[in-house]
Amino acid sequence: DGDGGCRTQAKSRTYNAYMLLYQQKQQSSGGTEEERGDVAATEANGMVSGGSSSSSGSGTGRLRVPDEILETVWRENIQFLRDKLVFDPAYLAFAKRVCSLHAYFPPSAWPASALGGRDAEIAVEEQGRVVLEVSARILMDTIIHSWGSGEVEAWVELIQALLPEGRCGVERSRWLLDLFVKDVEEKGVVLMRLWLFKGVVANRSPESRASLVLLLLLAARRVALDERTPGWAPGQGVPFCAWQSTSEESGSETSPASSQPSTPRAAHARAPQPMARAKAPPKRPHLMHNCPVGTTTFARFIDRALDLVPELPPHWRHFGEFFQLLALIADFGPQEKAFFLSRRLVARSIDVFLHEDSPFARDHRHRIRMGDKLSSPNFTYMMDLITSLVRSVELERDLERDREGGVEEDVPPPTQLPVVGHLDSTCLGMVRHKLFIKKLLLEGVNPPKTLLLLQHLAWNHHRQSNIILQAACEVVESEEDYNVLFHILRSLLNLQDACQEARTEKFCIFFLRALYNNIQYPEACVRCLELLAEEIAENNTLRQLTLRSMVLQNRRRDMCRWFEACLLRCEAESIRLATEHLAIAIAFPSLRSPSSAQLSPRGNASSSSREQPQGGGGGGTT
C-alpha cells in the first residue's frame, strides 16, 4: 500500500559481504600435471579449513577463515535451500495429494493389521486432526505468506471437507478459530492475530480473502450453534458471556492433535511495528471498556478479531472482507447480534468510517487518509453490519408534539427487525451524528442500506429528521450523481409517520436554501427545481409551503429570495425555464402529468400554459 505496512515475520537484517582474495603463484616446471593438480587441491583445502600451509612459490601463509563465519554461511545456505523447497509448487502439490488421501482412504477402510489394535473411529479422528493441522499451516504459513492466490480455493475446500457435521466438526472448528486469532511471537516481537490479519485484512488477493471468509464462516457457524445459551431471550443478559473483570483473558489455544493447553499469553503484548508495539494501546473507555467477558470459543474469537479494528485504516484497500465476515456472522441469529451490540460494534465501526473526523480521533494510532483519487475504501459490508444491528434495537422516539395532538401510542417503523437488545448511548450518539450521516450521503455508501438506516432513525423523531434532512440538503451542493440522493429525499419526504408534516416543512426550508446556493451551477439547480416540481404535484403540503416561500420571501428571515433569483436575475436559460415549469406545477398541480417532468422547449411550455383551462382547483388557490 505504500504506507510502510508491517511484515508478517520479524527477522533481523543481515549484512553479507563477499571478498575474493587472489594470490600470485609462480608456475612450477617440475612435476607432472597430475602432481600439480594434487598440490593445488591440497592448498585449496588448506585455505578453506583455515590451514597455514605456504605456497611453493612464496613464503606467505594462507588466510584463515573464522569458524563462526563458515558456520553462518552454511546455515544460511541450508535455510535458503530449505525455504526454496518448501515454497516449490511441486512440493505443495505433493502435500495436497497426501492431505487428500484422508478423504479417499479413511482409516475405516484400513485392514485390521494397519490399525495396530486401535478402534477405527479413533483412528479416523486422530488422522483427521493431524491432516487438518497440516493443511491449515500449509495454507496460512506457506501459500498465503507467499501471496500465492491460485491454490487458496482448493486448499480451503480441502479444509472445509475436514470440518464435518457433528461433534467432531465442532471440536475441529474450535481449534481452527483459536488458531486464526492466536498471537505469534518471534524474537521478542508479538504479532497480533497473525493468521486473521494476513489472511483477511492484509491479503492483496480478493479471491483469497473471499475464500478465507467462507472458511471462517463455516467454522464460526458450527461453534456458535453449539455454544448458544439455551432458552435465551432479549433482556436476559449477554449470550456467550459472563460479567467478569476484563483485565484477564480466559481461555487458551490447543492443537487438534493435543489436548494440552498452551501457556497463557500476555494481553496486548506488542513491539514497535504497525501490528506489534511495546506499549499497550491507549484505553478508549467509551468504546472498549466494561464489556462482559466472553466465556466461549466463539466469544473469544470475535473479541480477538475486534482487536484488529484500530489497525484497519492503513489497509483500507483490503478491509472490506473483514466487515463482510462480521456482517455475515451477525446474520446467524439474535444471540450473535446481541453479542455484537454488547461490544459496541456500531460505534467502533463508525469510528473507523469517520476516522480523522471521529470524536475519538485523538486516540487513533494511525493518522492517515483513507482513499485516493482513483479508489476509495469499501464500506459496503460495514454499512450492512451497522444497519442490521441498529434495526434490531428499539429506539426511543420523539413524540412530544404529537401527544398534544392526540397520538397515544408509538407505532413501530416498517424497517424494524426483531428486537435483540439495546443500543448504548455511545453507539446511539455516533449513529445519529450529523457528520456520519453527511459522509454516508456524500460518498454514496451502500444506498439501499443507507436508506433503511435513515428511515429507521427518522421514524417518529422530529429532531433526528431535521438532522437527516439538513445533512442531505447540504450534500446537494457537492453531489455529482443526484439520482440516489433524490431517491433518499423522496423516501424520507413520503415516510408515513406522525412527523411527516413537520418533516415536509423542514425539507422545504433546507431544500430551497440548497437550491439558492446552487444557482451558480445550472445543472444542479435545474435538477433541484425538477425534483421540487415533481413532489409538489403529489404533496399538497409541500406545494403550500413552497408558495408561501415565494410570497413571503421578504418577510421571513429563514426564507431566501430564491424565486426572484431563479426567474429574473439568473443568466442561465435552463434555470429560468425550470423555474417556469415549477411555477406552472404550483398553479396547476392537478394537470401536471409524469411526462411533463422533463423539460420541453420554451415555445411548447408557453403554448401548453395558454391552452390550460382557467378556474381549476389549483388556479383558485393561487
Short mmCIF file of C-alpha atoms in Angstrom, two decimals, residues 142-481:
data_model
loop_
_atom_site.label_atom_id
_atom_site.label_comp_id
_atom_site.label_asym_id
_atom_site.label_seq_id
_atom_site.Cartn_x
_atom_site.Cartn_y
_atom_site.Cartn_z
CA THR A 142 3.16 -21.07 3.01
CA ILE A 143 0.57 -20.19 0.38
CA ILE A 144 -0.88 -17.01 1.95
CA HIS A 145 2.54 -15.96 3.20
CA SER A 146 3.94 -16.17 -0.34
CA TRP A 147 0.95 -14.22 -1.77
CA GLY A 148 0.02 -17.19 -3.90
CA SER A 149 -3.69 -16.99 -4.73
CA GLY A 150 -4.02 -19.74 -7.31
CA GLU A 151 -4.21 -22.63 -4.85
CA VAL A 152 -6.07 -20.95 -1.99
CA GLU A 153 -9.55 -22.02 -3.08
CA ALA A 154 -8.51 -25.67 -3.47
CA TRP A 155 -6.90 -25.78 -0.03
CA VAL A 156 -9.91 -24.08 1.54
CA GLU A 157 -12.21 -26.71 0.02
CA LEU A 158 -9.96 -29.41 1.45
CA ILE A 159 -10.10 -27.88 4.93
CA GLN A 160 -13.89 -27.45 4.70
CA ALA A 161 -14.17 -31.17 3.94
CA LEU A 162 -12.28 -31.82 7.18
CA LEU A 163 -14.98 -29.96 9.20
CA PRO A 164 -17.90 -32.39 9.06
CA GLU A 165 -21.17 -32.01 10.89
CA GLY A 166 -21.40 -33.36 14.41
CA ARG A 167 -19.23 -33.22 17.48
CA CYS A 168 -16.04 -33.96 15.55
CA GLY A 169 -16.56 -30.96 13.26
CA VAL A 170 -17.36 -28.66 16.18
CA GLU A 171 -14.15 -29.52 18.02
CA ARG A 172 -12.06 -29.05 14.91
CA SER A 173 -13.79 -25.73 14.21
CA ARG A 174 -12.95 -24.54 17.73
CA TRP A 175 -9.30 -25.29 17.20
CA LEU A 176 -9.30 -23.58 13.81
CA LEU A 177 -10.89 -20.38 15.16
CA ASP A 178 -8.41 -20.26 18.04
CA LEU A 179 -5.53 -20.70 15.65
CA PHE A 180 -6.66 -17.85 13.38
CA VAL A 181 -6.70 -15.34 16.25
CA LYS A 182 -3.61 -16.63 18.01
CA ASP A 183 -0.70 -14.27 18.60
CA VAL A 184 2.68 -15.37 17.27
CA GLU A 185 5.91 -14.37 18.96
CA GLU A 186 9.13 -14.26 17.01
CA LYS A 187 12.36 -12.97 18.53
CA GLY A 188 10.59 -10.93 21.19
CA VAL A 189 8.04 -9.42 18.79
CA VAL A 190 4.38 -10.38 19.25
CA LEU A 191 2.32 -10.32 16.05
CA MET A 192 -1.35 -9.93 16.93
CA ARG A 193 -3.92 -12.29 15.39
CA LEU A 194 -1.40 -13.23 12.72
CA TRP A 195 -3.45 -15.57 10.53
CA LEU A 196 -6.61 -13.47 10.58
CA PHE A 197 -4.66 -10.31 9.87
CA LYS A 198 -2.56 -11.53 6.98
CA GLY A 199 -5.34 -13.69 5.52
CA VAL A 200 -8.35 -11.34 5.64
CA VAL A 201 -7.01 -7.81 6.27
CA ALA A 202 -3.58 -7.53 4.63
CA ASN A 203 -4.09 -10.06 1.85
CA ARG A 204 -3.90 -8.38 -1.57
CA SER A 205 -5.91 -11.00 -3.44
CA PRO A 206 -9.71 -10.51 -3.32
CA GLU A 207 -10.29 -14.14 -4.28
CA SER A 208 -8.11 -15.36 -1.42
CA ARG A 209 -9.84 -13.11 1.09
CA ALA A 210 -13.27 -14.30 -0.07
CA SER A 211 -12.27 -17.96 0.23
CA LEU A 212 -10.92 -17.49 3.75
CA VAL A 213 -14.11 -15.65 4.78
CA LEU A 214 -16.17 -18.66 3.68
CA LEU A 215 -13.90 -20.98 5.68
CA LEU A 216 -14.17 -18.88 8.85
CA LEU A 217 -17.93 -18.57 8.40
CA LEU A 218 -18.31 -22.33 8.31
CA ALA A 219 -16.22 -22.80 11.44
CA ALA A 220 -17.90 -19.92 13.29
CA ARG A 221 -21.39 -21.21 12.46
CA ARG A 222 -20.57 -24.69 13.77
CA VAL A 223 -19.17 -23.28 17.01
CA ALA A 224 -21.87 -20.62 17.53
CA LEU A 225 -24.73 -23.09 17.13
CA ASP A 226 -23.10 -25.39 19.66
CA GLU A 227 -22.33 -22.68 22.24
CA ARG A 228 -25.57 -20.69 22.20
CA THR A 229 -27.21 -20.04 25.53
CA PRO A 230 -30.25 -22.33 25.80
CA GLY A 231 -33.53 -20.54 26.46
CA TRP A 232 -32.01 -17.09 25.94
CA ALA A 233 -34.36 -14.16 25.33
CA PRO A 234 -33.68 -10.42 24.87
CA GLY A 235 -33.13 -8.77 28.22
CA GLN A 236 -31.72 -11.90 29.88
CA GLY A 237 -28.06 -10.94 29.78
CA VAL A 238 -25.49 -11.23 27.01
CA PRO A 239 -25.11 -14.62 25.34
CA PHE A 240 -21.69 -16.29 25.15
CA CYS A 241 -20.57 -14.10 28.09
CA ALA A 242 -20.38 -13.71 31.84
CA TRP A 243 -19.93 -10.46 33.75
CA GLN A 244 -16.32 -10.55 34.95
CA SER A 245 -13.31 -8.30 35.09
CA THR A 246 -11.91 -7.52 31.67
CA SER A 247 -8.31 -7.33 32.93
CA GLU A 248 -7.72 -11.04 32.36
CA GLU A 249 -8.47 -13.05 29.31
CA SER A 250 -9.73 -16.54 29.76
CA GLY A 251 -9.12 -19.48 27.54
CA SER A 252 -6.12 -20.90 25.72
CA GLU A 253 -5.33 -22.36 22.36
CA THR A 254 -4.94 -26.06 21.91
CA SER A 255 -3.84 -28.11 18.97
CA PRO A 256 -6.24 -30.61 17.44
CA ALA A 257 -3.54 -33.21 17.81
CA SER A 258 -3.05 -32.45 21.50
CA SER A 259 -5.41 -31.56 24.34
CA GLN A 260 -2.74 -29.85 26.46
CA PRO A 261 -3.40 -26.09 26.79
CA SER A 262 -0.66 -23.69 25.90
CA THR A 263 0.77 -21.13 28.30
CA PRO A 264 -1.38 -18.01 28.68
CA ARG A 265 -0.23 -15.07 26.59
CA ALA A 266 0.29 -11.53 27.74
CA ALA A 267 -2.63 -9.32 26.78
CA HIS A 268 -1.81 -6.72 24.11
CA ALA A 269 1.91 -7.54 24.09
CA ARG A 270 3.28 -5.65 21.13
CA ALA A 271 6.53 -4.44 19.65
CA PRO A 272 7.23 -1.30 17.57
CA GLN A 273 5.56 -2.45 14.34
CA PRO A 274 2.24 -1.46 12.72
CA MET A 275 0.80 -4.67 14.12
CA ALA A 276 3.11 -5.02 17.10
CA ARG A 277 4.32 -2.46 19.59
CA ALA A 278 5.86 -2.45 23.04
CA LYS A 279 3.25 -0.48 24.97
CA ALA A 280 -0.39 -1.34 25.46
CA PRO A 281 -2.82 0.53 23.21
CA PRO A 282 -4.43 3.65 24.66
CA LYS A 283 -7.59 2.97 26.59
CA ARG A 284 -10.77 4.14 24.90
CA PRO A 285 -13.33 3.94 27.68
CA HIS A 286 -16.32 4.92 25.57
CA LEU A 287 -15.75 2.12 23.06
CA MET A 288 -13.99 -0.83 24.61
CA HIS A 289 -14.18 -0.96 28.40
CA ASN A 290 -16.71 -2.52 30.76
CA CYS A 291 -17.83 -5.24 28.35
CA PRO A 292 -18.89 -8.68 29.59
CA VAL A 293 -16.12 -11.22 29.23
CA GLY A 294 -16.63 -13.93 26.66
CA THR A 295 -16.52 -17.42 28.14
CA THR A 296 -16.81 -19.45 24.93
CA THR A 297 -14.62 -20.06 21.92
CA PHE A 298 -16.97 -18.06 19.70
CA ALA A 299 -16.86 -15.06 22.03
CA ARG A 300 -13.07 -15.16 22.30
CA PHE A 301 -12.76 -15.38 18.51
CA ILE A 302 -14.94 -12.30 17.99
CA ASP A 303 -13.23 -10.31 20.76
CA ARG A 304 -9.78 -11.00 19.40
CA ALA A 305 -10.92 -10.26 15.86
CA LEU A 306 -12.33 -6.91 17.01
CA ASP A 307 -8.93 -6.05 18.46
CA LEU A 308 -7.85 -5.55 14.84
CA VAL A 309 -10.39 -2.76 14.23
CA PRO A 310 -7.97 0.06 15.25
CA GLU A 311 -5.40 -1.41 12.84
CA LEU A 312 -7.68 -1.30 9.77
CA PRO A 313 -7.12 2.24 8.36
CA PRO A 314 -3.65 1.55 6.86
CA HIS A 315 -5.20 -1.38 4.97
CA TRP A 316 -8.24 0.46 3.62
CA ARG A 317 -7.88 -1.21 0.21
CA HIS A 318 -8.48 -4.68 1.65
CA PHE A 319 -10.57 -4.49 4.83
CA GLY A 320 -13.95 -4.90 3.08
CA GLU A 321 -13.97 -8.68 3.65
CA PHE A 322 -13.24 -8.18 7.35
CA PHE A 323 -16.56 -6.38 7.80
CA GLN A 324 -18.22 -8.87 5.49
CA LEU A 325 -17.19 -11.63 7.88
CA LEU A 326 -18.67 -9.74 10.85
CA ALA A 327 -21.87 -8.87 8.98
CA LEU A 328 -22.49 -12.48 7.93
CA ILE A 329 -21.80 -13.73 11.45
CA ALA A 330 -24.31 -11.19 12.81
CA ASP A 331 -26.93 -12.72 10.50
CA PHE A 332 -26.58 -16.10 12.23
CA GLY A 333 -29.30 -15.19 14.72
CA PRO A 334 -30.42 -12.92 17.58
CA GLN A 335 -27.81 -14.16 20.06
CA GLU A 336 -24.95 -13.20 17.76
CA LYS A 337 -26.46 -9.74 17.21
CA ALA A 338 -26.90 -9.26 20.95
CA PHE A 339 -23.26 -10.18 21.48
CA PHE A 340 -22.11 -7.66 18.85
CA LEU A 341 -24.26 -4.96 20.46
CA SER A 342 -22.58 -5.62 23.81
CA ARG A 343 -19.20 -4.99 22.11
CA ARG A 344 -20.28 -1.50 20.91
CA LEU A 345 -19.54 -2.64 17.39
CA VAL A 346 -21.72 0.10 15.91
CA ALA A 347 -19.64 2.87 17.47
CA ARG A 348 -16.35 1.15 16.71
CA SER A 349 -17.29 0.71 13.05
CA ILE A 350 -18.40 4.34 12.71
CA ASP A 351 -15.16 5.38 14.38
CA VAL A 352 -13.25 3.68 11.55
CA PHE A 353 -15.59 5.18 8.94
CA LEU A 354 -15.20 8.76 10.19
CA HIS A 355 -11.54 8.21 11.09
CA GLU A 356 -9.96 11.68 11.27
CA ASP A 357 -13.39 13.28 11.80
CA SER A 358 -14.37 10.87 14.57
CA PRO A 359 -14.97 12.19 18.11
CA PHE A 360 -12.38 9.62 19.24
CA ALA A 361 -9.73 10.61 16.67
CA ARG A 362 -7.32 11.67 19.41
CA ASP A 363 -6.92 8.01 20.42
CA HIS A 364 -6.17 6.72 16.91
CA ARG A 365 -2.82 5.09 16.30
CA HIS A 366 -2.91 5.66 12.56
CA ARG A 367 -3.49 9.19 11.29
CA ILE A 368 -3.66 8.58 7.58
CA ARG A 369 -6.12 9.48 4.88
CA MET A 370 -8.17 6.58 3.58
CA GLY A 371 -8.82 6.68 -0.15
CA ASP A 372 -7.24 8.45 -3.08
CA LYS A 373 -8.30 9.98 -6.40
CA LEU A 374 -8.79 6.61 -8.09
CA SER A 375 -10.33 4.45 -5.40
CA SER A 376 -12.00 4.66 -2.02
CA PRO A 377 -12.44 2.21 0.88
CA ASN A 378 -15.09 -0.45 0.56
CA PHE A 379 -17.59 0.36 3.31
CA THR A 380 -20.44 -1.67 1.77
CA TYR A 381 -20.28 -4.53 4.26
CA MET A 382 -19.69 -2.16 7.15
CA MET A 383 -22.98 -0.48 6.27
CA ASP A 384 -24.68 -3.88 6.13
CA LEU A 385 -23.43 -4.58 9.65
CA ILE A 386 -24.38 -1.19 11.12
CA THR A 387 -27.86 -1.19 9.56
CA SER A 388 -28.60 -4.74 10.69
CA LEU A 389 -27.60 -4.01 14.30
CA VAL A 390 -29.41 -0.66 14.55
CA ARG A 391 -32.61 -2.06 13.09
CA SER A 392 -32.50 -4.86 15.68
CA VAL A 393 -32.94 -2.48 18.62
CA GLU A 394 -35.91 -0.39 19.73
CA LEU A 395 -35.00 3.29 19.53
CA GLU A 396 -36.52 5.98 21.68
CA ARG A 397 -38.87 8.22 19.68
CA ASP A 398 -39.63 11.93 19.93
CA LEU A 399 -43.42 12.31 20.03
CA GLU A 400 -43.97 15.27 22.37
CA ARG A 401 -45.68 17.42 19.74
CA ASP A 402 -47.80 14.51 18.59
CA ARG A 403 -49.10 13.67 22.05
CA GLU A 404 -50.57 17.16 22.23
CA GLY A 405 -52.45 16.34 19.04
CA GLY A 406 -53.89 13.16 20.50
CA VAL A 407 -51.41 10.46 19.45
CA GLU A 408 -51.31 7.87 22.23
CA GLU A 409 -49.02 5.11 21.03
CA ASP A 410 -45.80 4.81 19.12
CA VAL A 411 -46.19 2.65 16.02
CA PRO A 412 -43.03 0.64 15.25
CA PRO A 413 -41.31 1.60 12.00
CA PRO A 414 -41.67 -0.67 8.96
CA THR A 415 -37.90 -1.14 8.99
CA GLN A 416 -37.89 -2.66 12.48
CA LEU A 417 -36.32 -6.13 12.84
CA PRO A 418 -36.94 -8.42 15.84
CA VAL A 419 -35.52 -6.69 18.91
CA VAL A 420 -32.48 -8.47 20.34
CA GLY A 421 -31.03 -5.88 22.73
CA HIS A 422 -30.41 -2.20 23.28
CA LEU A 423 -28.04 0.39 21.84
CA ASP A 424 -25.99 2.20 24.46
CA SER A 425 -25.61 5.95 24.48
CA THR A 426 -22.21 5.96 22.77
CA CYS A 427 -23.39 3.93 19.79
CA LEU A 428 -26.64 5.87 19.57
CA GLY A 429 -24.81 9.20 19.59
CA MET A 430 -22.43 8.03 16.86
CA VAL A 431 -25.11 6.67 14.54
CA ARG A 432 -27.21 9.86 14.91
CA HIS A 433 -24.23 12.15 14.39
CA LYS A 434 -24.62 14.60 11.54
CA LEU A 435 -21.05 14.01 10.34
CA PHE A 436 -21.74 10.31 9.95
CA ILE A 437 -24.98 10.85 8.04
CA LYS A 438 -23.48 13.52 5.80
CA LYS A 439 -20.46 11.40 4.92
CA LEU A 440 -22.71 8.43 4.14
CA LEU A 441 -24.68 10.51 1.65
CA LEU A 442 -21.65 12.30 0.25
CA GLU A 443 -19.74 9.10 -0.54
CA GLY A 444 -22.82 7.11 -1.56
CA VAL A 445 -22.08 4.14 0.69
CA ASN A 446 -24.44 1.23 0.02
CA PRO A 447 -27.54 3.33 -0.87
CA PRO A 448 -30.19 0.64 -0.10
CA LYS A 449 -28.85 0.07 3.43
CA THR A 450 -28.29 3.79 3.96
CA LEU A 451 -31.93 4.46 3.09
CA LEU A 452 -33.13 1.77 5.52
CA LEU A 453 -30.98 3.21 8.30
CA LEU A 454 -32.14 6.79 7.73
CA GLN A 455 -35.79 5.75 7.61
CA HIS A 456 -35.35 3.83 10.84
CA LEU A 457 -33.73 6.80 12.56
CA ALA A 458 -36.19 9.40 11.26
CA TRP A 459 -39.37 7.47 12.12
CA ASN A 460 -41.43 9.50 14.63
CA HIS A 461 -38.43 11.57 15.63
CA HIS A 462 -38.57 15.31 14.91
CA ARG A 463 -35.03 16.24 15.86
CA GLN A 464 -33.39 13.35 14.02
CA SER A 465 -35.49 14.04 10.93
CA ASN A 466 -34.23 17.63 10.92
CA ILE A 467 -30.61 16.44 11.20
CA ILE A 468 -31.01 13.98 8.33
CA LEU A 469 -32.74 16.48 6.05
CA GLN A 470 -30.23 19.19 6.79
CA ALA A 471 -27.31 16.85 6.06
CA ALA A 472 -28.93 15.64 2.83
CA CYS A 473 -29.60 19.18 1.60
CA GLU A 474 -26.04 20.20 2.37
CA VAL A 475 -24.81 17.29 0.28
CA VAL A 476 -26.80 18.62 -2.69
CA GLU A 477 -24.26 21.41 -3.04
CA SER A 478 -21.37 18.98 -3.64
CA GLU A 479 -23.10 15.96 -5.19
CA GLU A 480 -22.49 14.80 -8.77
CA ASP A 481 -24.95 11.91 -9.10
#
